[in-house]
PDB file of C-alpha atoms in Angstrom:
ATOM      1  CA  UNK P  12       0.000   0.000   0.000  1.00 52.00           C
ATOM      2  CA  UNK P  13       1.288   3.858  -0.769  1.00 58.00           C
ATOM      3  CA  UNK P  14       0.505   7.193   0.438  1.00 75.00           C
ATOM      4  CA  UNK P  15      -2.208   7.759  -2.292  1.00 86.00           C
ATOM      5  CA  UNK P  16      -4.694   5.523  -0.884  1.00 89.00           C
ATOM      6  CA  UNK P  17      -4.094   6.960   2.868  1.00 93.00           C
ATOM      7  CA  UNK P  18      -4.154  10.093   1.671  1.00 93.00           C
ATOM      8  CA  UNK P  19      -7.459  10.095  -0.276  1.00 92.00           C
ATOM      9  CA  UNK P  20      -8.757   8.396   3.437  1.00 92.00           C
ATOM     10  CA  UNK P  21      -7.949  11.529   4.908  1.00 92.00           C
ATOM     11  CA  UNK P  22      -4.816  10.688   6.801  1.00 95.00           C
ATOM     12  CA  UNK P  23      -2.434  13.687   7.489  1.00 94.00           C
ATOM     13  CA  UNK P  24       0.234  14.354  10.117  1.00 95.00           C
ATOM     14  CA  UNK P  25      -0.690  13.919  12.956  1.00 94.00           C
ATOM     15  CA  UNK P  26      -3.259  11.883  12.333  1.00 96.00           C
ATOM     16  CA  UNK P  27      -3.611   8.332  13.944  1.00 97.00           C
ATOM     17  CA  UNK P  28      -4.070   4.864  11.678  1.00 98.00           C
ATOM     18  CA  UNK P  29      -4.769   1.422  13.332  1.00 98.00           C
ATOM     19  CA  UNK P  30      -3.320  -1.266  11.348  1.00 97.00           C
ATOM     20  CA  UNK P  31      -2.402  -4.965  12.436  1.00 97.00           C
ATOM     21  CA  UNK P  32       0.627  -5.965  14.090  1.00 97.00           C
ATOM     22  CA  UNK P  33       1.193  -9.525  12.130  1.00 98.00           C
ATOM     23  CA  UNK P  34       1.370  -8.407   8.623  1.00 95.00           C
ATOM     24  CA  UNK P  35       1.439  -4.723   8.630  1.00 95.00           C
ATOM     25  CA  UNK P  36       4.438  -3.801   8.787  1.00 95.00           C
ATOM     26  CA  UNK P  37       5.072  -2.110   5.226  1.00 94.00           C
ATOM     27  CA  UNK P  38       1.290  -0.344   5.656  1.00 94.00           C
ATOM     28  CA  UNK P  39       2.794   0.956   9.476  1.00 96.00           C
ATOM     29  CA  UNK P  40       5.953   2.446   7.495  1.00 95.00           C
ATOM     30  CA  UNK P  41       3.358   4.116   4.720  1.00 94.00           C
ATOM     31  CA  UNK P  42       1.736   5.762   7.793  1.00 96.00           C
ATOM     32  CA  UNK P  43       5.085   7.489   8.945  1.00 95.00           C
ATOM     33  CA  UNK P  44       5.766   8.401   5.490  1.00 94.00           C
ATOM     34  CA  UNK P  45       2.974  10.719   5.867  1.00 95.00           C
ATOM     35  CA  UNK P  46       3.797  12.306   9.604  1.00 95.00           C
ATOM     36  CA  UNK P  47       1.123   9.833  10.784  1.00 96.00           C
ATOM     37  CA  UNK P  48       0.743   7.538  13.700  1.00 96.00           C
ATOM     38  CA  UNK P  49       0.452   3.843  13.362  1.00 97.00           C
ATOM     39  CA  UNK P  50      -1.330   1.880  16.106  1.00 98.00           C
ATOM     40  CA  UNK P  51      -1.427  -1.513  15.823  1.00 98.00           C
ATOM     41  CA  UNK P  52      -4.295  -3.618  16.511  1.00 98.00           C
ATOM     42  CA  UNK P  53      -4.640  -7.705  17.464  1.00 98.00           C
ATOM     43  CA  UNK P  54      -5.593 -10.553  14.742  1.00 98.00           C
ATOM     44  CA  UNK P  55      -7.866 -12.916  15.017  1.00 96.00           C
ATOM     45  CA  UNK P  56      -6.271 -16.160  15.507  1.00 95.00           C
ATOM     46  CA  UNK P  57      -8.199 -17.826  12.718  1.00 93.00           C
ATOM     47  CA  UNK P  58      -7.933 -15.905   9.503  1.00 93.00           C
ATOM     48  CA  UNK P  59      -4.442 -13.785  11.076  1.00 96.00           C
ATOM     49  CA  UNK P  60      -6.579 -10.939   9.990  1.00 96.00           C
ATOM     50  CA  UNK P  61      -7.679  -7.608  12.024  1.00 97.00           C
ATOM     51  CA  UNK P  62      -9.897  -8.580  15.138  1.00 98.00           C
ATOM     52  CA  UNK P  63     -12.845  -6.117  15.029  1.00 97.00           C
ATOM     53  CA  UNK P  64     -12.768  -5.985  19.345  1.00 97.00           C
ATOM     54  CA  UNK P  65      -8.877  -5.458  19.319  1.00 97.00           C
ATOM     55  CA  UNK P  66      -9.528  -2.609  16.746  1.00 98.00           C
ATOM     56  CA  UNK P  67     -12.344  -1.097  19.107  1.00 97.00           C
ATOM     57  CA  UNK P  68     -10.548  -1.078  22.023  1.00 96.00           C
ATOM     58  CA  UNK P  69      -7.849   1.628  20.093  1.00 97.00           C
ATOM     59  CA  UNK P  70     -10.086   3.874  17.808  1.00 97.00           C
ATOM     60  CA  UNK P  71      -9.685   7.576  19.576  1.00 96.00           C
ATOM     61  CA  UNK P  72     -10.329  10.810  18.512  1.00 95.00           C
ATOM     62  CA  UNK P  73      -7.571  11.016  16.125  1.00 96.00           C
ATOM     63  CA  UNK P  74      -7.691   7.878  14.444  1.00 97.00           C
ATOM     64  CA  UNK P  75      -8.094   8.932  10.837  1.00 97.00           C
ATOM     65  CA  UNK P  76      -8.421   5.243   9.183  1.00 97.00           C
ATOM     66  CA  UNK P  77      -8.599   1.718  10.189  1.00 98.00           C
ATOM     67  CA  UNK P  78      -6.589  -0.414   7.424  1.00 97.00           C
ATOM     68  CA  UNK P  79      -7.403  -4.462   7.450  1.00 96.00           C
ATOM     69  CA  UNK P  80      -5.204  -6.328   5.829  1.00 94.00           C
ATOM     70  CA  UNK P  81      -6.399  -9.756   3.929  1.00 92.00           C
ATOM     71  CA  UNK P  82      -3.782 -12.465   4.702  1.00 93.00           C
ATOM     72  CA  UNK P  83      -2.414 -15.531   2.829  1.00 93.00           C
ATOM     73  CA  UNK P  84      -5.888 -15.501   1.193  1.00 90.00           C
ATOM     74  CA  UNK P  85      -8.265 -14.743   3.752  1.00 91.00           C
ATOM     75  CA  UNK P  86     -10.266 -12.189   4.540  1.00 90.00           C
ATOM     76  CA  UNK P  87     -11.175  -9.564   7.325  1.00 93.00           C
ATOM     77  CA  UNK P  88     -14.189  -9.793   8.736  1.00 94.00           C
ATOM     78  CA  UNK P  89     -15.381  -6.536   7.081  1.00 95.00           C
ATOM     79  CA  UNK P  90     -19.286  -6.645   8.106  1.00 96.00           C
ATOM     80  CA  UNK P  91     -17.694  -6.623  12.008  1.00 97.00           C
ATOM     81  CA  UNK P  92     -14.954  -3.803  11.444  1.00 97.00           C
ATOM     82  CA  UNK P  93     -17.822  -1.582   9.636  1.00 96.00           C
ATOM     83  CA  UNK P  94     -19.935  -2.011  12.931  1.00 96.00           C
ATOM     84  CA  UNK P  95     -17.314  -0.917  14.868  1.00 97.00           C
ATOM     85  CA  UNK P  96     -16.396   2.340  13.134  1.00 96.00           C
ATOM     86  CA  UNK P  97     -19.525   3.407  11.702  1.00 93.00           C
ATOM     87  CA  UNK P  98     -20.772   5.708  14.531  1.00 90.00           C
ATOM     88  CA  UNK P  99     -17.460   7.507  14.594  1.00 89.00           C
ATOM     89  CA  UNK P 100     -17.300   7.701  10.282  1.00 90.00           C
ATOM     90  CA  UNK P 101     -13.719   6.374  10.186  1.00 95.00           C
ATOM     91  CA  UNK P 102     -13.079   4.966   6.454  1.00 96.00           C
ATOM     92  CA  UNK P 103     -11.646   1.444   6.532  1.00 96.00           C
ATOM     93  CA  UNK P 104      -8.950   1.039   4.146  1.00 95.00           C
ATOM     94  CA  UNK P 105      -8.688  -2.623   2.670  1.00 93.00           C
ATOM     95  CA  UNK P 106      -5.028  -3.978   1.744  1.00 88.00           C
ATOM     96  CA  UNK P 107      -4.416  -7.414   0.095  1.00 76.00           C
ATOM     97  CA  UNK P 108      -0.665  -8.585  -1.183  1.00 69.00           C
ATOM     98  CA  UNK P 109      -0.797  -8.623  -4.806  1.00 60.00           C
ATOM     99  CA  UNK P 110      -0.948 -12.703  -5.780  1.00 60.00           C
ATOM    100  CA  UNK P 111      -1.653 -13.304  -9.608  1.00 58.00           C
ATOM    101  CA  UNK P 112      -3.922 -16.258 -10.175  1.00 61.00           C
ATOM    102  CA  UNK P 113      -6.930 -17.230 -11.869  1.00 68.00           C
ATOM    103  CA  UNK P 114     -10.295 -19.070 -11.355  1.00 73.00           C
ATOM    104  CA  UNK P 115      -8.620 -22.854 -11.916  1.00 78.00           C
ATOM    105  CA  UNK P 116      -5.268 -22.176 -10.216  1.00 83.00           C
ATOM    106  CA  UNK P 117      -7.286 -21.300  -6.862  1.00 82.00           C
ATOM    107  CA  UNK P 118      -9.393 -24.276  -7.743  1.00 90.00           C
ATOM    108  CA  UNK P 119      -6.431 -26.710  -7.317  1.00 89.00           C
ATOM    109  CA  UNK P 120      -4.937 -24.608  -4.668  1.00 90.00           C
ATOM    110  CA  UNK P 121      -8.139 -25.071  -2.217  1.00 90.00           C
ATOM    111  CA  UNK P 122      -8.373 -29.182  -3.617  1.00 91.00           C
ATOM    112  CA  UNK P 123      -4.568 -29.183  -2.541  1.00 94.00           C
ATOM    113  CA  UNK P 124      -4.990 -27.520   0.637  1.00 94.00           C
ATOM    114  CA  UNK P 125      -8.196 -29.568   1.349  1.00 92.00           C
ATOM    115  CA  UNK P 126      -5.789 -32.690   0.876  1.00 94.00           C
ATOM    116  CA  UNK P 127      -3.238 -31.312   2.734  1.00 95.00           C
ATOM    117  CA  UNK P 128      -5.385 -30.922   5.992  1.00 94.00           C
ATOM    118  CA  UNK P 129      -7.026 -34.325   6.105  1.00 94.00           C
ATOM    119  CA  UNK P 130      -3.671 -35.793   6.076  1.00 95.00           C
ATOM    120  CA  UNK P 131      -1.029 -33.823   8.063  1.00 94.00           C
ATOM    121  CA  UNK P 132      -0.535 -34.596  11.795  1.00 89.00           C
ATOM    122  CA  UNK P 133       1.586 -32.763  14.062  1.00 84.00           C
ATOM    123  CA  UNK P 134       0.453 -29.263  12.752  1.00 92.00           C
ATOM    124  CA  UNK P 135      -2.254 -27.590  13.184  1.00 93.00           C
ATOM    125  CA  UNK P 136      -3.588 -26.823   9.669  1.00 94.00           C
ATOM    126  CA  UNK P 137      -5.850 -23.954   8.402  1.00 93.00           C
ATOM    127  CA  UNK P 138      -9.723 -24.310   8.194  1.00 86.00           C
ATOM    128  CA  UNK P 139     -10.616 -24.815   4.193  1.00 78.00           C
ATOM    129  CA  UNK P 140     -14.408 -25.299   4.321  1.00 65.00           C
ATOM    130  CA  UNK P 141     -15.815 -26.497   1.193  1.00 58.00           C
ATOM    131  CA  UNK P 142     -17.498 -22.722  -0.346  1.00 55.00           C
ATOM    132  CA  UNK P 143     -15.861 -20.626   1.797  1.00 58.00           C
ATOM    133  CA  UNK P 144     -13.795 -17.516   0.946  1.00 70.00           C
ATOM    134  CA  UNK P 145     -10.265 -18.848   1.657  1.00 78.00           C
ATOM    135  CA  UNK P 146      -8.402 -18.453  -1.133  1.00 84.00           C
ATOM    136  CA  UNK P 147      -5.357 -20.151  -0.030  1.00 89.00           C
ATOM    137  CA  UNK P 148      -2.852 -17.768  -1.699  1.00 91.00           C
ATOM    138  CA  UNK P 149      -0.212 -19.313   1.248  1.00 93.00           C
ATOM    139  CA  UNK P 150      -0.544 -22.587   2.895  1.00 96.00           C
ATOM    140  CA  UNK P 151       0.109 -21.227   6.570  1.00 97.00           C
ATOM    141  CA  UNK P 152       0.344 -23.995   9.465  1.00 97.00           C
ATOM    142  CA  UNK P 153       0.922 -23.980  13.003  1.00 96.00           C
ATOM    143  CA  UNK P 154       3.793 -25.817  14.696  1.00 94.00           C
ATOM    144  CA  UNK P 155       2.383 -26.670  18.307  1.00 85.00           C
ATOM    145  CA  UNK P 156       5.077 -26.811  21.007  1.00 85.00           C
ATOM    146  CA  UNK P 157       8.053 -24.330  22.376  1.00 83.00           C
ATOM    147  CA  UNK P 158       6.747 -21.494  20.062  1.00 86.00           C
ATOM    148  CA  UNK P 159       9.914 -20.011  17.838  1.00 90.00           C
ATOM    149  CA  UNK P 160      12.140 -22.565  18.601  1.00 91.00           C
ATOM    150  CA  UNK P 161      10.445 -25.698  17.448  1.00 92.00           C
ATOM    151  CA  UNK P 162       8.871 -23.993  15.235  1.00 94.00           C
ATOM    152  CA  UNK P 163      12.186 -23.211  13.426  1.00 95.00           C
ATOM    153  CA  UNK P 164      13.454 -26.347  14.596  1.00 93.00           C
ATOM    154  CA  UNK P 165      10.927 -27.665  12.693  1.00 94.00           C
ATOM    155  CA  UNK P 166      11.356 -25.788   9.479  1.00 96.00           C
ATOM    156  CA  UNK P 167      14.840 -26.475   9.296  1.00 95.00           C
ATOM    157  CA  UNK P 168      13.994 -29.997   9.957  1.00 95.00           C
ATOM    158  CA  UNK P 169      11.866 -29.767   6.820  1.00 95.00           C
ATOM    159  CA  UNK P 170      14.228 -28.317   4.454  1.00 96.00           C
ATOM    160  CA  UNK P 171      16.616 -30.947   5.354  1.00 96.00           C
ATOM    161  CA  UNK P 172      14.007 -33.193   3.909  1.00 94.00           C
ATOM    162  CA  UNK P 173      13.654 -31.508   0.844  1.00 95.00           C
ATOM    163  CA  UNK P 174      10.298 -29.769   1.811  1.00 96.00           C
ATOM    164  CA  UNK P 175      11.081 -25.705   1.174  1.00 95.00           C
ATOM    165  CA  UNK P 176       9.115 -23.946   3.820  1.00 97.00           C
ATOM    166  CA  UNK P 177       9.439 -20.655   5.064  1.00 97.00           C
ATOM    167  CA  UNK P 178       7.810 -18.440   7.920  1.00 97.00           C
ATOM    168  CA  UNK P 179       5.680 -15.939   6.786  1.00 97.00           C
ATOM    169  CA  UNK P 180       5.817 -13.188   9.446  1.00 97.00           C
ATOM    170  CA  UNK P 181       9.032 -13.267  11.220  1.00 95.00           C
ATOM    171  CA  UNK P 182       8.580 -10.002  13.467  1.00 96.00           C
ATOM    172  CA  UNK P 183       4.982  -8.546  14.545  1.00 96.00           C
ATOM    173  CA  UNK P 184       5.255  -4.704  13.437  1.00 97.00           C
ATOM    174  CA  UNK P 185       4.849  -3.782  17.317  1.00 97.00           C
ATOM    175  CA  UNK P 186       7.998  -5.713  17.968  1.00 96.00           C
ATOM    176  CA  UNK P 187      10.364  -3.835  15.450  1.00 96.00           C
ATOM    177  CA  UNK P 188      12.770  -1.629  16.964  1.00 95.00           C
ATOM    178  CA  UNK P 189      11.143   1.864  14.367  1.00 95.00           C
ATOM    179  CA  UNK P 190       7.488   0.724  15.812  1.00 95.00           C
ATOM    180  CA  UNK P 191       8.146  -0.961  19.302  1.00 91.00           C
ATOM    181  CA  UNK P 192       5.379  -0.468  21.631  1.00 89.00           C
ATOM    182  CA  UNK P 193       4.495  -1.703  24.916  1.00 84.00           C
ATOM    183  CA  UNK P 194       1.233  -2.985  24.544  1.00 87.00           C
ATOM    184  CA  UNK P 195       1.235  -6.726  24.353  1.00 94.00           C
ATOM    185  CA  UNK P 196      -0.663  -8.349  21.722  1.00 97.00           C
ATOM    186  CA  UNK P 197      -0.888 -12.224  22.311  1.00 97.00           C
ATOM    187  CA  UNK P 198      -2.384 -13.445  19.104  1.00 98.00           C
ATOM    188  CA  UNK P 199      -0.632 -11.266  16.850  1.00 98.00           C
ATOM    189  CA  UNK P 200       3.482 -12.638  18.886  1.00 97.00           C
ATOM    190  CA  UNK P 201       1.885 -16.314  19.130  1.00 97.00           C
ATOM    191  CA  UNK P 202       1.185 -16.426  15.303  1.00 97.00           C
ATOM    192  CA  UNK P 203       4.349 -14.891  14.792  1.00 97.00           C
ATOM    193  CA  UNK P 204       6.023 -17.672  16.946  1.00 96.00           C
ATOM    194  CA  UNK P 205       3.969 -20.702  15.563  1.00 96.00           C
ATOM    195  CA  UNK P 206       3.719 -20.225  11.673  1.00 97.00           C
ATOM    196  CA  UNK P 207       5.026 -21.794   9.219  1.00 97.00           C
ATOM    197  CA  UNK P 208       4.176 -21.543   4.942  1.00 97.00           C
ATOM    198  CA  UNK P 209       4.314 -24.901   3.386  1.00 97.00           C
ATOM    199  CA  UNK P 210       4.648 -25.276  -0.061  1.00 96.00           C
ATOM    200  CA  UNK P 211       1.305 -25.188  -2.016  1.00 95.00           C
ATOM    201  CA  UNK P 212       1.047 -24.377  -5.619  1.00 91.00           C
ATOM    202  CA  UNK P 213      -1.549 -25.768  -8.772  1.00 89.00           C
ATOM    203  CA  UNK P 214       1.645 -26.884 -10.477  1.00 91.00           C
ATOM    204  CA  UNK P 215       2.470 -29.602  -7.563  1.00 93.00           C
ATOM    205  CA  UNK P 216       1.997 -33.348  -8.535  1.00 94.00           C
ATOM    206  CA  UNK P 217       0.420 -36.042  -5.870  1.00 93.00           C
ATOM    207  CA  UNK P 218       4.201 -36.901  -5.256  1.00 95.00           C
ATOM    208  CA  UNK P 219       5.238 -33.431  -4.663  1.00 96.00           C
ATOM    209  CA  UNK P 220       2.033 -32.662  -1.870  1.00 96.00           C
ATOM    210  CA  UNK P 221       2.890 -36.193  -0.760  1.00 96.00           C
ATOM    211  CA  UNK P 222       6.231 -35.620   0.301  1.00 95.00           C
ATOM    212  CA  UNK P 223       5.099 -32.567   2.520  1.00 96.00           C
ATOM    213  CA  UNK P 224       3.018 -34.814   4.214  1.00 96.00           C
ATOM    214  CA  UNK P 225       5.193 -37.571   5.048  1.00 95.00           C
ATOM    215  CA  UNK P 226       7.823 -35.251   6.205  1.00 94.00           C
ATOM    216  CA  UNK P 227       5.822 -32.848   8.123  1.00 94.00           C
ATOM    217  CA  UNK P 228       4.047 -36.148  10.068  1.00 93.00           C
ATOM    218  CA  UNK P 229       7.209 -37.926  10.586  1.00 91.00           C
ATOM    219  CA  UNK P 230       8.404 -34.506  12.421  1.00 89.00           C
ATOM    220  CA  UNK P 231       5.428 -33.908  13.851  1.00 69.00           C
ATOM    221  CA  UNK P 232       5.783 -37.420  16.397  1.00 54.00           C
ATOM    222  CA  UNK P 233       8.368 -35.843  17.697  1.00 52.00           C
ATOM    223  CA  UNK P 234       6.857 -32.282  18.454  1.00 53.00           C
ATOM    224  CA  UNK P 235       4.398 -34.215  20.486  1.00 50.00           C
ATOM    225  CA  UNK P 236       6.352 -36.371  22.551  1.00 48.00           C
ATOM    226  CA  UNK P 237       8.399 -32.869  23.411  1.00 49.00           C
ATOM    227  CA  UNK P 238       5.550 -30.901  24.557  1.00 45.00           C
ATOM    228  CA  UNK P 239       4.121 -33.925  26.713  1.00 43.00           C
TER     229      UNK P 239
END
């Protein structure tokens, strides 16, 4: 996101713009570009999107937009976030990375991801209900256990195995030294400590998906018998 789109929201120096933690980073440093304020907001833990009771609990008398940001193909839950700034007329400005694809490639991407959750154990993978609005634009898993370590334990457990994974939001904006913040925001530093982005694209074969499987439930015996 640039300045433009802020801008035409209304947001000036001075102003105030809430804007997740997990994901928001680049939208936090738009907001200082213009002599704004960024003030980051909680996720919810499901879609890793904006939490509309997180965002509620910041909105003041300077907040000049709220910006939700659609994540790894899923979306904020807009109908909430309007209810929570409609009686004070702040403009929600909606954000989603740009991901090229087309009707059949997120076809295959939802069969794949479909496949890939009734068949990984040891992770906890993401809710693709049959109809529902998840695009899966990233295949984004959680590693239960020790939080960063195992979960980059894990990954580099994976990669040894031939299975390129990578973690899709190393730092919540709140924790980066420019932004750093007091307030503690416990979804937004768990995800950031649990996820990991498997591979997932149209072009995989059965082998290819088949492998991520096999590795990641191999690995995944041994997460468990660490956190019992």
């Amino acid at each position: 996101m640039g300045s433009p789109q802020l801008t035409a929201a209304g947001v000036r120096a001075g102003s105030e713009v809430v804007v997740p933690s997990f994901g928001g980073a680049d939208i936090a440093k738009a907001v200082r570009e213009l002599g704004a304020r960024p003030v980051f907001a909680d996720i919810d833990a499901e879609t890793y999107c904006l939490a509309p009771s997180s965002v509620a609990e910041v909105l003041t008398a300077r907040t000049a937009a709220v910006v939700p940001v659609h994540l790894f193909g899923r979306s904020a839950d807009m109908t909430a976030l309007h209810e929570v700034v409609r009686d004070r007329s702040v403009p929600l400005v909606e954000w989603e990375p740009m991901v090229r694809t087309d009707a059949l490639d997120a076809v295959r991407r939802r069969q794949y991801a479909a496949y890939l959750g009734r068949r990984l154990r040891g992770v906890v993978a993401p809710t693709i209900v049959e109809g529902g609005e998840h695009a899966v634009t990233r295949y984004v898993v959680r590693v239960p256990g020790n939080g960063r370590p195992d979960r980059d334990a894990f990954k580099q457990a994976l990669r040894a195995r031939g299975v390129v994974c990578h973690v899709p939001v190393k730092t919540p904006a709140h924790w980066m030294p420019e932004f750093r913040v007091a307030r503690r925001l416990p979804v937004s530093e768990r995800a950031a400590e649990e996820c990991l982005a498997l591979p997932l694209s149209s072009a995989m074969s059965k082998r290819e998906l088949h492998q991520v499987v096999s590795a990641c439930n191999a690995l995944g015996g041994l997460m468990r018998e660490r956190a019992s």
